[in-house]
Short mmCIF file of C-alpha atoms and ligand atoms in Angstrom, two decimals:
data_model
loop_
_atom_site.label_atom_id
_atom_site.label_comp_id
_atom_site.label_asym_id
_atom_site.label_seq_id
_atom_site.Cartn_x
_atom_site.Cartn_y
_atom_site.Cartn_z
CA UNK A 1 2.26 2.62 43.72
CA UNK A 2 2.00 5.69 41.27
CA UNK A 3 4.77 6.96 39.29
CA UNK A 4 6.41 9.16 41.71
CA UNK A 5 6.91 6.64 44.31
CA UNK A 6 7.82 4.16 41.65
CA UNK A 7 10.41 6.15 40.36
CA UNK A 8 11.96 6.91 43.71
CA UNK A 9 12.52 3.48 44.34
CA UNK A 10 14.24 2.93 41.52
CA UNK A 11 16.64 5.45 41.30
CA UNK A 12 17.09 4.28 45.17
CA UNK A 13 19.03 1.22 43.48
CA UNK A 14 19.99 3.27 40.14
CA UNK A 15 20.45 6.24 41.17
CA UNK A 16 20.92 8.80 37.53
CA UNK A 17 24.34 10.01 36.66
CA UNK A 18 26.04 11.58 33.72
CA UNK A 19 27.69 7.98 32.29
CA UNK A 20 25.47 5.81 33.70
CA UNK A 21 23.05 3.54 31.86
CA UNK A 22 19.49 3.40 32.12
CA UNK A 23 18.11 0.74 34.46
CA UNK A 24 17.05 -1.95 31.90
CA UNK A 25 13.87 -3.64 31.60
CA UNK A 26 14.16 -6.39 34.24
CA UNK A 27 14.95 -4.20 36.99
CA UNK A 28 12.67 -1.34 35.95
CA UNK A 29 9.70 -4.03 36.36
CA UNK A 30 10.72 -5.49 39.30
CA UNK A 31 9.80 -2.25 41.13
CA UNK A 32 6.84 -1.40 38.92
CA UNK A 33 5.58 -3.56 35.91
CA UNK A 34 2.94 -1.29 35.28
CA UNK A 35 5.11 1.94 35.21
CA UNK A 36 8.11 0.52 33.65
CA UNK A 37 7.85 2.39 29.92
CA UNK A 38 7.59 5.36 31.92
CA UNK A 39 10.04 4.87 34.24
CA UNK A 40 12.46 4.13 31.49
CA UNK A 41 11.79 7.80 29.86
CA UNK A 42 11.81 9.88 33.13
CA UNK A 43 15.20 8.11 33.98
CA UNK A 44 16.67 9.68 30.46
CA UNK A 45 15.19 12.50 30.60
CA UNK A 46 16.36 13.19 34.48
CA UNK A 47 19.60 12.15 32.55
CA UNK A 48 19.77 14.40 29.76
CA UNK A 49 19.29 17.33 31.92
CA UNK A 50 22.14 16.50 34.10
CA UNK A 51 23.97 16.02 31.00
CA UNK A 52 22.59 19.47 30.40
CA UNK A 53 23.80 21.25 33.48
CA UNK A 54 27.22 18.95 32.90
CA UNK A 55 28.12 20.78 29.85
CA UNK A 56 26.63 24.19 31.27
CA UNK A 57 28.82 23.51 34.01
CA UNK A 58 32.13 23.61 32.39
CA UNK A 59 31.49 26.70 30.67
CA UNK A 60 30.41 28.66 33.25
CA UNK A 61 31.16 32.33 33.04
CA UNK A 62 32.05 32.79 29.22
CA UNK A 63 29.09 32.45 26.77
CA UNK A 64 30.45 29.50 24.24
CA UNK A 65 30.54 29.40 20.28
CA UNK A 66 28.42 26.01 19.42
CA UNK A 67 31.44 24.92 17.73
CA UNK A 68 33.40 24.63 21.02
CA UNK A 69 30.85 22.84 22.68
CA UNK A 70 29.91 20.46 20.22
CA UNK A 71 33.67 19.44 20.29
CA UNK A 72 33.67 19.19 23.96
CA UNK A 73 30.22 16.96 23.93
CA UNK A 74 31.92 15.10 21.28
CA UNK A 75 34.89 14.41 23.67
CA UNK A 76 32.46 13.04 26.33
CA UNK A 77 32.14 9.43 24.33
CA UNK A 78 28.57 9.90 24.70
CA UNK A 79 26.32 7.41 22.07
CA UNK A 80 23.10 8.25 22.83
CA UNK A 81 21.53 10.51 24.82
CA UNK A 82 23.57 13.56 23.41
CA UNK A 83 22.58 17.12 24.17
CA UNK A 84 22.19 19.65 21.37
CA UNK A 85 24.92 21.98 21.66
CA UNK A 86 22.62 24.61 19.87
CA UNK A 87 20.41 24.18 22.47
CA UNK A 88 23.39 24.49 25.40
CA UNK A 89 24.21 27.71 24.24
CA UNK A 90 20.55 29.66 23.73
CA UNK A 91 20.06 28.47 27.34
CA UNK A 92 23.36 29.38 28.53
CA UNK A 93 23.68 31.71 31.65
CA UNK A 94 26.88 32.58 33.40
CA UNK A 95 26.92 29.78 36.25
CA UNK A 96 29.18 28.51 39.44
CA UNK A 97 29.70 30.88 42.49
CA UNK A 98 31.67 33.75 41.73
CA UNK A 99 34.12 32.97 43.81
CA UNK A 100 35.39 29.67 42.24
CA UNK A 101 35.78 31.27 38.34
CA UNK A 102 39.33 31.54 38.79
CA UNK A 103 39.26 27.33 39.07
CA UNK A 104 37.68 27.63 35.10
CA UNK A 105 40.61 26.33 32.92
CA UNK A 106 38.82 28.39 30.37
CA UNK A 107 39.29 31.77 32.46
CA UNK A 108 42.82 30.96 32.97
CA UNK A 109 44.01 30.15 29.62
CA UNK A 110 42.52 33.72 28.51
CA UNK A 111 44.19 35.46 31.37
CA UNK A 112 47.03 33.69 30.48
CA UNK A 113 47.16 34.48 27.23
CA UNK A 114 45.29 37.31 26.73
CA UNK A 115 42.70 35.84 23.83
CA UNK A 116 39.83 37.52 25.09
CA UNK A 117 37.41 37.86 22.24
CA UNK A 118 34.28 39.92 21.72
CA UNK A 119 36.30 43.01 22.31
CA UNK A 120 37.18 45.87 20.35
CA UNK A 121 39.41 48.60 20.74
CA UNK A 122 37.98 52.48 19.54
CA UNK A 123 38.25 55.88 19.31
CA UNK A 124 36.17 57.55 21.46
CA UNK A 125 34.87 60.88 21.26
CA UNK A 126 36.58 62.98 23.97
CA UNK A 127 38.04 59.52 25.94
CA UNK A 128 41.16 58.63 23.42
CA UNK A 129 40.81 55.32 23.06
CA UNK A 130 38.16 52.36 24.72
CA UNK A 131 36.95 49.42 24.33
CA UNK A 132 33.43 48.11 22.87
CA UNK A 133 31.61 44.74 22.89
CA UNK A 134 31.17 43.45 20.12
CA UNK A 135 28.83 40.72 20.55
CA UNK A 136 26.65 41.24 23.82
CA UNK A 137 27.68 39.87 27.29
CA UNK A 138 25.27 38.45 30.04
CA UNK A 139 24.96 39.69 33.08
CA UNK A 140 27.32 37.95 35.25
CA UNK A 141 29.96 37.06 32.63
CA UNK A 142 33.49 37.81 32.60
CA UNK A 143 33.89 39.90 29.94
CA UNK A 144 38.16 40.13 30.70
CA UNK A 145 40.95 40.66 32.93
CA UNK A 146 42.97 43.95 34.32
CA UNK A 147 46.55 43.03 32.69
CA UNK A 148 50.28 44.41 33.70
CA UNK A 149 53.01 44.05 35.56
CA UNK A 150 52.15 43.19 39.40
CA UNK A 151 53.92 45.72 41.63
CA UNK A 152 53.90 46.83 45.06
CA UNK A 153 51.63 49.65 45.61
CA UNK A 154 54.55 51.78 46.81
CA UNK A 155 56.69 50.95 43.43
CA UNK A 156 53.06 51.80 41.57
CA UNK A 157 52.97 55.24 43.44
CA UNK A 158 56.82 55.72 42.62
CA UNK A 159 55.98 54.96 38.61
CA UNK A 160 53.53 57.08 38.84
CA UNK A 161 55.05 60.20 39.80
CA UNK A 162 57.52 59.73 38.06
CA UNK A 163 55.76 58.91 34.26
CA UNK A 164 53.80 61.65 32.05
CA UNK A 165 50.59 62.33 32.71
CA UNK A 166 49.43 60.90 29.48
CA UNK A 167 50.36 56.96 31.35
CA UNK A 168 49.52 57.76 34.36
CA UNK A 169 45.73 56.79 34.64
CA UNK A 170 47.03 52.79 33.74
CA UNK A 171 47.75 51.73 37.45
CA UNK A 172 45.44 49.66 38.99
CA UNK A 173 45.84 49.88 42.90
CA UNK A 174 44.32 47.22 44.92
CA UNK A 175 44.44 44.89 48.51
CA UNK A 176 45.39 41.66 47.89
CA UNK A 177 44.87 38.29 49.58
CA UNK A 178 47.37 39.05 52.55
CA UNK A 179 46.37 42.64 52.93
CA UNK A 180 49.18 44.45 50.94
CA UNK A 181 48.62 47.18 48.96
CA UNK A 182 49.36 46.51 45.54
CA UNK A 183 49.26 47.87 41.95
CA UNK A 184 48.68 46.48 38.50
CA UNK A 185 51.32 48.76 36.67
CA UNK A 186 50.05 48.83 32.93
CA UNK A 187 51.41 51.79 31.84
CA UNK A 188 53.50 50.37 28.79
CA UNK A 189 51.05 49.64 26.15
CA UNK A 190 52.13 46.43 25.95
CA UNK A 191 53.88 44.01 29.01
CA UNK A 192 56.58 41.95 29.49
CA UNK A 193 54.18 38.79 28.99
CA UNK A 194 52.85 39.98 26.10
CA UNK A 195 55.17 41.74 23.85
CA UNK A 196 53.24 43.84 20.94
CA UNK A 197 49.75 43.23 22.49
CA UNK A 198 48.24 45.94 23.49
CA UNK A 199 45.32 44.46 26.41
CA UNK A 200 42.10 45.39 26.85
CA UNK A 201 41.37 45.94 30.32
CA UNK A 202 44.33 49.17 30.50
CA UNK A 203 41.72 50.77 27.79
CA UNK A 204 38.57 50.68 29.61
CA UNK A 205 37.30 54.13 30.31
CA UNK A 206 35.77 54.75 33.60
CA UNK A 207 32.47 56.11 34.31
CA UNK A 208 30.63 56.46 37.82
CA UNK A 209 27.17 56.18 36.53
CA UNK A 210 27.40 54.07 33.45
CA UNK A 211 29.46 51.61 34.27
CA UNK A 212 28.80 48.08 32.56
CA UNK A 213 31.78 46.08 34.35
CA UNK A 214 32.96 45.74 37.95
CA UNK A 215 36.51 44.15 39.24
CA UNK A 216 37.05 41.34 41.12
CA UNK A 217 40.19 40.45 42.89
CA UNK A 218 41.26 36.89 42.74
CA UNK A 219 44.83 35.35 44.01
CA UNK A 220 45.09 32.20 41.16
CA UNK A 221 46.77 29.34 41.01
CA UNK A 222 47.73 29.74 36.87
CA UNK A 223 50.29 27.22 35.99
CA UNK A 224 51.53 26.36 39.37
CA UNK A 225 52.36 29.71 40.23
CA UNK A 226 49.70 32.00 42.54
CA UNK A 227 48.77 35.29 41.20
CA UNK A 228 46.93 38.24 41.32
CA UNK A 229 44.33 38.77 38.81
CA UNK A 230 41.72 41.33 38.82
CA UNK A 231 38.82 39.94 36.02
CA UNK A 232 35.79 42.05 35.06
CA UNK A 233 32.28 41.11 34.76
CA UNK A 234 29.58 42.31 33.65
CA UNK A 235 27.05 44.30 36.09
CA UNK A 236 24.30 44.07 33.56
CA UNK A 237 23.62 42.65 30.31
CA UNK A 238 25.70 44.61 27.73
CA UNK A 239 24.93 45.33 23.83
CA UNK A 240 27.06 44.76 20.58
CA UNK A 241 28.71 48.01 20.33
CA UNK A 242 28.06 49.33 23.65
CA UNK A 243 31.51 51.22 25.18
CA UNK A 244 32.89 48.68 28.21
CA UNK A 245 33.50 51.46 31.22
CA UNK A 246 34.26 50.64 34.98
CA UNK A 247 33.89 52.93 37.84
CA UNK A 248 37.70 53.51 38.60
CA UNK A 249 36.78 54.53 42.09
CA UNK A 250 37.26 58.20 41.36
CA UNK A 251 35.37 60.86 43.21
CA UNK A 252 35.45 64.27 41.13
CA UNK A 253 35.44 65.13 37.88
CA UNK A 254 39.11 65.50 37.89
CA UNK A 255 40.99 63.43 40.59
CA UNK A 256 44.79 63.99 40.59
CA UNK A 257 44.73 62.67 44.47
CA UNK A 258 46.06 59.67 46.33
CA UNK A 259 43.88 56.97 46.88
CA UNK A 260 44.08 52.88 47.92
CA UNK A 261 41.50 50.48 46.72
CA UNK A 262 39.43 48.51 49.39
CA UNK A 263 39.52 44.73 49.18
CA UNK A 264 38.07 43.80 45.67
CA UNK A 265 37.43 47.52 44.52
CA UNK A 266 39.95 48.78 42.52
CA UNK A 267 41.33 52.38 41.79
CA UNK A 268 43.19 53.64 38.71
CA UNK A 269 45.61 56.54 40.19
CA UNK A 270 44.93 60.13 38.41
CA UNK A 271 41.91 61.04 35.80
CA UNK A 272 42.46 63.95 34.03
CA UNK A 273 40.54 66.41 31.76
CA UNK A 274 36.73 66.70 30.87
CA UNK A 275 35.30 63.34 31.79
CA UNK A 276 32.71 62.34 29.92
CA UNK A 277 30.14 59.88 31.61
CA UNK A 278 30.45 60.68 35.12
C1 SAM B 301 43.03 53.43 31.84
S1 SAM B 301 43.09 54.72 30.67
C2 SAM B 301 41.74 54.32 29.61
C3 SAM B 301 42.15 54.29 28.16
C4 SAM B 301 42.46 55.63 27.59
N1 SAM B 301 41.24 56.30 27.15
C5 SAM B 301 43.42 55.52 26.41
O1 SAM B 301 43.19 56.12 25.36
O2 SAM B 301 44.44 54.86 26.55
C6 SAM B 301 42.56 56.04 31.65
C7 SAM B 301 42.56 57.36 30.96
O3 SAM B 301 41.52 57.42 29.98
C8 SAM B 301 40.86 58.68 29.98
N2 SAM B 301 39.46 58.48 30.41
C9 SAM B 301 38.95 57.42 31.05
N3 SAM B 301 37.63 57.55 31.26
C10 SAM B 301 37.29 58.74 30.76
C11 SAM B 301 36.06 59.46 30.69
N4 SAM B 301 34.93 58.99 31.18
N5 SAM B 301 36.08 60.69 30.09
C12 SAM B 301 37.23 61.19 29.57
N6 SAM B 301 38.42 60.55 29.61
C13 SAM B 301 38.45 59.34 30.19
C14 SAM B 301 41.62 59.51 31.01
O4 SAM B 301 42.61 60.20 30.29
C15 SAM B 301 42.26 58.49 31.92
O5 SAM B 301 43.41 58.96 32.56
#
């Protein structure tokens, strides 16, 4: 019997897990005495990278600090066996289906509480104000959320009109889950939620060509309660100091018009003035 076959048989009766302990000795010889060292080692090793992929696992679409997942491996109870957390996060890449981030306790606690880090708010030349990255972002990571007050699309239309033209590019119209046209109304600088704290995602300049981020619809269960959240992710990977934009959906250079989002695409009502990046 070589190795291969040896080892299939044994993980036939042990099969590897996360917690589980090696096969010992005894039962590692009884399918192959001759292959029993080595079947001892591939057994951990198959082991450590499920332990691996484990740990990747939970931090799937935000790139960890080592700190945070050395306390989380430390939580595990783990004695031997341990993965190196440095390791974990020079290998980590932005992971689960796209469709299942919203499930991330980690996703929800920063949409929650708006904590998103990595983010900088600027002066831009000719934009007012934007946001920048200030350490880089993957591909594929969610870099943050679209924040304000959910409204109907209607009541977002009526704000609107009826605010200056200096808040009017802060609505973000889109479809939700049961095919009503809604709006994320972030006009006020800050929200209800969040008095004083001004978000990111309401600062995020828009450019057709250039843009680094894309939205995402989601309808969340966040504390019991289902929501609407819009989150953006990256489109490519994205440089320390690079400006975040989105493509708001806008056609010409200077859009004043009416227009609804299509499921998952989002539209910000209104761009005025020279727009740079187009
Ligand atoms: C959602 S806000 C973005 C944050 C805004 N720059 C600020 O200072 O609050 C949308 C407004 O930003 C400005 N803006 C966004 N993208 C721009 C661009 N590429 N060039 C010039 N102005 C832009 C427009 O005034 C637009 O109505």
């Amino acid at each position: 019997m070589d190795l291969q076959e040896a080892y299939d048989k044994l993980i036939e009766t042990h099969p590897v897990t996360v917690d589980g302990d090696v096969p010992d000795k005894a039962a590692r010889r009884k399918v192959s005495p001759e292959h029993q060292q080595s079947l001892y080692n591939r057994w951990l090793k198959v082991k450590m990278r499920l332990r691996m992929q484990h740990v990747l696992s939970h931090f799937c679409r935000r790139l960890p600090k080592e700190e945070r997942v050395s306390a989380w491996i430390n939580k595990q109870g783990w004695r031997t066996n341990i993965p190196s957390a440095g390791r974990i996060v020079s290998e980590w890449k932005p992971s689960a289906s796209v469709d299942g981030v919203m499930d991330s306790k980690r996703i929800q606690r920063l949409t929650r509480n708006q904590n998103w880090k990595g983010l900088l708010t600027k002066n831009i030349d000719g934009k007012g104000k934007g946001v920048v990255a200030t350490r880089t972002f993957q591909a594929g990571e969610v870099v943050c959320d679209y924040h304000g007050q959910i409204a109907t699309a209607q009541a977002g239309k009526n704000i609107h009109q009826s605010t200056s033209a200096e808040e009017t590019g802060y609505m973000f119209f889109y479809t939700n889950s049961r095919q009503q046209n809604m709006c994320i109304d972030a006009h006020s600088p800050s929200c209800e939620c969040h008095p004083g704290k001004e978000t990111f995602g309401r600062l995020i300049n828009h450019s057709h060509k250039k843009f680094n981020l894309k939205p995402r619809y989601y309808s969340a269960e966040i504390d019991g309660q289902e929501k609407d959240v819009i989150l953006f992710f990256a489109t490519k990977n994205i440089d320390v100091n690079e400006e975040l934009l989105f493509d708001y959906g806008v056609q010409k250079k200077s859009f004043r018009g009416e227009s609804f989002a299509q499921p998952l695409v989002g539209k910000c009502l209104s761009f005025q003035g020279q727009d740079k990046d187009i």
